[in-house]
Coordinates of C-alpha atoms in Angstrom, one line a residue:
X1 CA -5.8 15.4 -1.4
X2 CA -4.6 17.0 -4.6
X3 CA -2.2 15.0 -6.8
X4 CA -0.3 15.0 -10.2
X5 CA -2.1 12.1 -12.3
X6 CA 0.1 11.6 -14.7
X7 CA 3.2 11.5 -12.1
X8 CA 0.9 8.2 -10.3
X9 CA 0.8 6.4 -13.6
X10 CA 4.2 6.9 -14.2
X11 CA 5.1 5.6 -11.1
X12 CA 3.1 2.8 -11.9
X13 CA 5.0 1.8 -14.7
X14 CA 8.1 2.4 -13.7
X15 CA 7.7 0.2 -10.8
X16 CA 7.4 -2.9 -13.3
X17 CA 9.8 -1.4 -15.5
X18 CA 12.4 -4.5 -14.5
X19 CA 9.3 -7.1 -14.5
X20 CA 8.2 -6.6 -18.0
X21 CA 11.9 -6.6 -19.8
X22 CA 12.6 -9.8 -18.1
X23 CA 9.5 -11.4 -19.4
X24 CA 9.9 -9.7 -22.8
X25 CA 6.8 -7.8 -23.2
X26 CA 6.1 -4.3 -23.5
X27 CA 4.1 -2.1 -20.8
X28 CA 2.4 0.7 -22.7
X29 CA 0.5 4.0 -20.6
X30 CA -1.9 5.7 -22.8
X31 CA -3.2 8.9 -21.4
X32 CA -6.6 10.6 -22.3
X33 CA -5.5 14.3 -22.7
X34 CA -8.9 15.4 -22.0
X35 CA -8.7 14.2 -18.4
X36 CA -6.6 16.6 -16.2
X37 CA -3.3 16.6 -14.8
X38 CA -4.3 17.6 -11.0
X39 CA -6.8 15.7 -9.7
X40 CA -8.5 15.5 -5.9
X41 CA -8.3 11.9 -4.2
X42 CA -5.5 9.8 -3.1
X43 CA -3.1 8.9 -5.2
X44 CA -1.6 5.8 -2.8
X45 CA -5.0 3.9 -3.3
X46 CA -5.3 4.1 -6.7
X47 CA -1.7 2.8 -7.8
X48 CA -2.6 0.2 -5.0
X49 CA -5.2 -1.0 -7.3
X50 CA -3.1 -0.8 -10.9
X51 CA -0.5 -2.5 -9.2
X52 CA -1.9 -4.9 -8.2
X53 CA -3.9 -5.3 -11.6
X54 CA -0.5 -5.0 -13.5
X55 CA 0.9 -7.5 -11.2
X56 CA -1.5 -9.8 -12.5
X57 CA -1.3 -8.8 -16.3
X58 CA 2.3 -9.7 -16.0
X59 CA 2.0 -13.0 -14.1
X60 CA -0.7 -14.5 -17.1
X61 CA 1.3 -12.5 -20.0
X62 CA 3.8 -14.5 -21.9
X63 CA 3.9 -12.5 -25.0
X64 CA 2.1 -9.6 -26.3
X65 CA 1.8 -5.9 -24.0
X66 CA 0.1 -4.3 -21.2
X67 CA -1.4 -1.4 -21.6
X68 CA -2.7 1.3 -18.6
X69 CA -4.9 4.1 -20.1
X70 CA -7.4 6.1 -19.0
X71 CA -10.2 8.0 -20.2
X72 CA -12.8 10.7 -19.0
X73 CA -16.1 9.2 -19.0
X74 CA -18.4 12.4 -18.1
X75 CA -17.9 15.2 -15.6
X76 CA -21.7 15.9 -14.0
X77 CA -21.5 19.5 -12.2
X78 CA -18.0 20.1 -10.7
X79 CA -17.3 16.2 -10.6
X80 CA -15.4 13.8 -12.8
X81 CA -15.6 10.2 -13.7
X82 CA -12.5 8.7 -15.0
X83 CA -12.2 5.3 -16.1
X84 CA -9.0 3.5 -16.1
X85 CA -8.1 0.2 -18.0
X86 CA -5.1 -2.4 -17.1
X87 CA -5.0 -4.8 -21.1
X88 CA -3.0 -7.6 -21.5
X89 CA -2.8 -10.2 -24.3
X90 CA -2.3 -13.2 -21.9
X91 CA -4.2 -16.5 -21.2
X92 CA -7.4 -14.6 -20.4
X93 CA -10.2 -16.3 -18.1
X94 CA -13.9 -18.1 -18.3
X95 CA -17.4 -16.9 -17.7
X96 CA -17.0 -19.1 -14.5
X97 CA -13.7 -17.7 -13.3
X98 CA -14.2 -14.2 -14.3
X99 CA -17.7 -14.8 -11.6
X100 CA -15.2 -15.9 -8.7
X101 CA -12.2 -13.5 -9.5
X102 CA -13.3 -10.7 -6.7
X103 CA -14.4 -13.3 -4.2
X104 CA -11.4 -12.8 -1.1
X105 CA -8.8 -15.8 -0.9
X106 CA -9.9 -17.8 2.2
X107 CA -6.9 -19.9 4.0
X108 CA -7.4 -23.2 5.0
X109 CA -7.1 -22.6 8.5
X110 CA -7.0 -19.5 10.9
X111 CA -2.9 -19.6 11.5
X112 CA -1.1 -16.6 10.2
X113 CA 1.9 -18.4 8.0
X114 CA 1.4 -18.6 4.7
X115 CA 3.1 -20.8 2.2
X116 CA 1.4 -19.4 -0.9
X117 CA 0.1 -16.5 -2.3
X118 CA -2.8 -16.1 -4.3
X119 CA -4.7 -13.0 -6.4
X120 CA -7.7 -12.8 -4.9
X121 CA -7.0 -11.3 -1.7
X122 CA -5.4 -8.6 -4.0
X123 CA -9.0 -8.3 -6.2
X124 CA -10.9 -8.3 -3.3
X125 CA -9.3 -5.3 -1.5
X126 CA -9.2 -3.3 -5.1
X127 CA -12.9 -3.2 -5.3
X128 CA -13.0 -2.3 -1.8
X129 CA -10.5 0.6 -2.2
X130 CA -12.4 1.8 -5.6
X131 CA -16.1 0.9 -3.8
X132 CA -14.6 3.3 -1.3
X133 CA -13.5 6.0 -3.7
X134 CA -17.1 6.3 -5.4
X135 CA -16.5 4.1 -8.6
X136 CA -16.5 0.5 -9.8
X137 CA -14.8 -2.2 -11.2
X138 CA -15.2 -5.2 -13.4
X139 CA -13.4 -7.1 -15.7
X140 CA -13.7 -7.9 -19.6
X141 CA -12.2 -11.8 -20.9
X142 CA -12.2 -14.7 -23.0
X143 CA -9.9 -17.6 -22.9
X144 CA -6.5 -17.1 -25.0
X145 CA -7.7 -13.7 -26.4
X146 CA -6.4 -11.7 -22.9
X147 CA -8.1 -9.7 -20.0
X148 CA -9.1 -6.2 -19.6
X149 CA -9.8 -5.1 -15.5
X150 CA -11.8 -1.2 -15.3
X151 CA -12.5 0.2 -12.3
X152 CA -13.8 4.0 -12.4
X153 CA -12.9 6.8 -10.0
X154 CA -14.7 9.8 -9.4
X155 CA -13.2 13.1 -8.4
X156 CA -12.3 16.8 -9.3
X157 CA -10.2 18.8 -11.5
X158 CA -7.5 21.3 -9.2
X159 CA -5.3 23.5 -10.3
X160 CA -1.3 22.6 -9.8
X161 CA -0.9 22.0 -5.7
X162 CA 2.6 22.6 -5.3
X163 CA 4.0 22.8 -1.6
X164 CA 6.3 25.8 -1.0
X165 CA 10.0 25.3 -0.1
X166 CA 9.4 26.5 3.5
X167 CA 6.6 24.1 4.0
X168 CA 9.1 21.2 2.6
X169 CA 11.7 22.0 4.6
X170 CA 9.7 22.5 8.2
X171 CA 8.3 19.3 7.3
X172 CA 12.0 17.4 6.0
X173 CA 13.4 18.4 9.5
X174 CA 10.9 17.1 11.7
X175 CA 11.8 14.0 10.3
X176 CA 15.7 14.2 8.7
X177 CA 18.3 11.2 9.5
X178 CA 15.6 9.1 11.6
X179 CA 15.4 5.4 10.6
X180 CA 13.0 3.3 9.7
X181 CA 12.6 -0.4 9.1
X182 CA 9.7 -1.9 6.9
X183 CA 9.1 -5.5 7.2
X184 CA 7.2 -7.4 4.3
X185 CA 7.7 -10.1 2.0
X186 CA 5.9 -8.3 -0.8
X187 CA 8.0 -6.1 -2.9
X188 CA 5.3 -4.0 -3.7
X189 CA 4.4 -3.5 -0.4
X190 CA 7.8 -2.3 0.4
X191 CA 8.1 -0.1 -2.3
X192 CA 4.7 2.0 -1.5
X193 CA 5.7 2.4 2.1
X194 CA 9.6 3.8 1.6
X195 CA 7.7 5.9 -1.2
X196 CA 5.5 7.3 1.7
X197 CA 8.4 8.7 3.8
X198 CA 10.9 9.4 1.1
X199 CA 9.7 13.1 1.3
X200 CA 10.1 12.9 5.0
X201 CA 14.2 12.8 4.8
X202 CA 13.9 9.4 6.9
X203 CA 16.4 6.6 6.0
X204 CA 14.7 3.6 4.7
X205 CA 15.7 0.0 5.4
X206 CA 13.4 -2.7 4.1
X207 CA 13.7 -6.5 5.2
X208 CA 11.6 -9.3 3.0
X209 CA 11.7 -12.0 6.4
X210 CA 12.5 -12.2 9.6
X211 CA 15.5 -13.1 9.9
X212 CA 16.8 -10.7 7.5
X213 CA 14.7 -7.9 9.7
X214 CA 16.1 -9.6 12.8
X215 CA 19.4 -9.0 11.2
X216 CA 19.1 -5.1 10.8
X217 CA 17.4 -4.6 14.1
X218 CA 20.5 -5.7 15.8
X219 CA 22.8 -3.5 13.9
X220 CA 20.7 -0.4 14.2
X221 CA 18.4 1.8 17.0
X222 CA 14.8 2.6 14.5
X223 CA 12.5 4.6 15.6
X224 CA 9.6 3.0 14.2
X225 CA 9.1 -0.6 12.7
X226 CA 6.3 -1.3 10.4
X227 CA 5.9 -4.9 10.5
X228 CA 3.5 -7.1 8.0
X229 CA 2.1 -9.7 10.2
X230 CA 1.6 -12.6 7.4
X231 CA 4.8 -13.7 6.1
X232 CA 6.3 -17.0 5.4
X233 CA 8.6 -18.7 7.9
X234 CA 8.7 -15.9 11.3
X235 CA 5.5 -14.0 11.4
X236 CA 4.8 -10.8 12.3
X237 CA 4.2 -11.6 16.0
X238 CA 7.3 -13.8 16.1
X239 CA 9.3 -11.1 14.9
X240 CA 7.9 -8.7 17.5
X241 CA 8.6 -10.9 20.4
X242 CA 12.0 -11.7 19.2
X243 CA 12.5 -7.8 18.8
X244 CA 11.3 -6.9 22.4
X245 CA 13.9 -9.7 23.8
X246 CA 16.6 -7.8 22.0
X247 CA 16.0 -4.1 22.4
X248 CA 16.9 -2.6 25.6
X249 CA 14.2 -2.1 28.1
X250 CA 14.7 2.1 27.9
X251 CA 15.1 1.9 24.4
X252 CA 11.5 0.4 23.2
X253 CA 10.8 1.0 19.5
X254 CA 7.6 1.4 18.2
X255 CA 6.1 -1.3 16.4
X256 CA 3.0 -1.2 13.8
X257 CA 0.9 -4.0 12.4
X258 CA 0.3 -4.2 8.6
X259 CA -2.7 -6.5 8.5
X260 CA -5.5 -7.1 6.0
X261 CA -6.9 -8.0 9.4
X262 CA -8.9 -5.6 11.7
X263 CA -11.2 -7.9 14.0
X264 CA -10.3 -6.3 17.5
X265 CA -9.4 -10.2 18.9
X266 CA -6.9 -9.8 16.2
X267 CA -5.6 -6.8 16.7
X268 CA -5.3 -7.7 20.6
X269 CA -3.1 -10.3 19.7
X270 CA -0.8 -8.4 18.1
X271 CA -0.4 -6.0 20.9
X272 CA 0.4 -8.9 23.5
X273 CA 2.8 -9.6 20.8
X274 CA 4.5 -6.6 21.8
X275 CA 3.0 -4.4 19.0
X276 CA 1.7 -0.8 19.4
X277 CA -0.9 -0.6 16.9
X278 CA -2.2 -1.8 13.8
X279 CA -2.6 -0.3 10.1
X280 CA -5.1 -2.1 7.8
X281 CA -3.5 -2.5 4.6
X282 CA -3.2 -0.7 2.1
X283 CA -1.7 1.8 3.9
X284 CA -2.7 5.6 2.7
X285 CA -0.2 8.7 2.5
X286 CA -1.8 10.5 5.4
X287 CA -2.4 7.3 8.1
X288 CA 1.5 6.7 7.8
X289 CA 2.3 10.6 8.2
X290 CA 0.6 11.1 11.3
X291 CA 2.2 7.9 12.4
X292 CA 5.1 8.7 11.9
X293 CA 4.6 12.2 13.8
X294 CA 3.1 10.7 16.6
X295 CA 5.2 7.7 17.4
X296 CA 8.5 9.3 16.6
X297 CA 7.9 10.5 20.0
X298 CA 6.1 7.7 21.8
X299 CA 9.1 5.1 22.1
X300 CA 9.5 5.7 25.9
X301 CA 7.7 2.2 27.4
X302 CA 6.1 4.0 30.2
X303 CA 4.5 6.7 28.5
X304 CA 1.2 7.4 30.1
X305 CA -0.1 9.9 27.6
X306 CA -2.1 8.7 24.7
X307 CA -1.2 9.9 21.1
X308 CA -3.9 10.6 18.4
X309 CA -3.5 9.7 14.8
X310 CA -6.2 9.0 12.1
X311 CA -5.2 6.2 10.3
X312 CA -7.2 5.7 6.5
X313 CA -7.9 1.9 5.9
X314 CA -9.9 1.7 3.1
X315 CA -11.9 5.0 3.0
X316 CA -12.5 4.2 6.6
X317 CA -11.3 6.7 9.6
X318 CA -10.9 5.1 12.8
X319 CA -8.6 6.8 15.8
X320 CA -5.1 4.9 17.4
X321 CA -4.4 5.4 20.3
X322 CA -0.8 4.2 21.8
X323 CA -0.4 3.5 25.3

């Protein structure tokens, strides 16, 4: 998919915009001008991963900046290989910790409320998502002198990909005035999924628990929830049920897992929750289009016909079908 580099680092920084003023330190972007502007690849995955490393930055940085830069590391044949550098001046880490820092968070037990959040589960699915884009990562540290996280990409140069107004406006209609509702308790999370459909004319609500998305479901008719199934308080599931008492029976609504987890035992307890179908997080541009397209139409509860999508989880393809 062809996007606008520098428009994906801006987005990136503007995101923590608020997060960095509060904590009084500077969030720099440093651009290597030899790398270009359009680039092939997806541009949701990779601000996945500097999110989630600038999260981190900012967590362990009291004082000092952050910097994002990039930088073209060699271009064999008709490829590139960029490398891209998230720099703090925070605590910094050990030899020892810097050895466990990609390991995935493992919970204490198998239930799906969690009381606290850690970083490794965020590591762990970056150097899946850059493992899955061709390139590395790894991470640079000493204790009090700050961090510095790389992870390369590679890719190809394009030429600006613009869509023309005609295509943006067949596409805006399909989609104008219909309402969605995104349920997670991560503000990030939120964030990339509204910034998904916000070229879709769709209206937006977002609800961080569930009472909150409890709330809105009573006040409004969506035609499609997207519902994070690990949350503190309600889960997922418990949302979903609570959802399917209130809607009425002609009127079901569409409901979608967002899960780390993909282990089909899993995934058929969220559908005798009441879900749909499942998205492994993080969710890509194109596996929450054809979502949307397909289950705009699929809210009828005795719809025979099964509806095809390709959902991207992690560089994998895998087909949904919804009953």
């Amino acid at each position: 998919m062809p996007f606008n580099l520098l428009e994906a680092l801006s987005d990136v920084v503007s995101l923590f915009y608020n997060d960095v003023q509060r904590k009084g330190i500077e969030l720099r972007l440093k651009n290597d001008r030899s790398v270009p502007v359009w680039i092939a690849g997806d541009p949701v995955r990779l601000k996945q991963v500097l999110n989630n490393l600038v999260n981190n930055a900012i967590k362990f940085t009291d004082q000092g900046q952050i910097e994002i830069s990039n930088r073209l590391l060699d271009s064999p044949d008709e490829h590139l290989i960029i490398e891209f550098s998230v720099t703090d001046t925070g605590i910094g880490m050990s030899s020892e910790e810097m050895e466990e820092i990609f390991k995935p968070f493992k919970q204490l037990d198998n239930t799906y409320e969690r009381l606290n959040s850690g970083t490794g589960l965020g590591l762990a699915i970056c150097r899946k998502l850059i493992e899955a884009m061709g390139g590395k990562i790894g991470i640079e540290s000493h204790p009090g002198e700050g961090t510095r996280f790389w992870f390369t990409i590679t890719t190809q140069a394009l030429h600006s990909v613009e869509p023309t107004s005609e295509e943006t406006e067949h596409q805006a209609d399909a989609h104008r005035g219909k309402q969605i509702l995104v349920v997670d308790d991560n503000a990030i999370n939120r964030k990339l999924i509204t910034t998904l459909l916000t070229d879709r004319q769709v209206v937006v609500d977002e609800a961080e628990s569930g009472e909150h998305a409890l709330t809105l479901f009573r006040q409004k008719r969506y035609s499609l929830v997207f519902m994070d199934i690990r949350m503190p308080g309600m889960n997922g599931m418990d949302i979903t049920r609570a959802m399917r008492k209130i809607e009425i029976e002609d009127q079901r609504t569409p409901i979608i897992a967002l899960t780390a987890h993909a282990m089909p035992q899993e995934i058929e307890q969220f559908l005798a929750a009441g879900m749909d179908e499942s998205i492994t997080k993080p969710v890509s541009e194109l596996g929450s289009r054809y979502f949307c397209e397909s289950l705009f139409w699929a809210s009828k509860p005795k719809q025979t016909a099964k509806l095809h999508a390709t959902v991207y989880a992690c560089g994998a393809r895998r087909p949904a079908y919804v009953a």
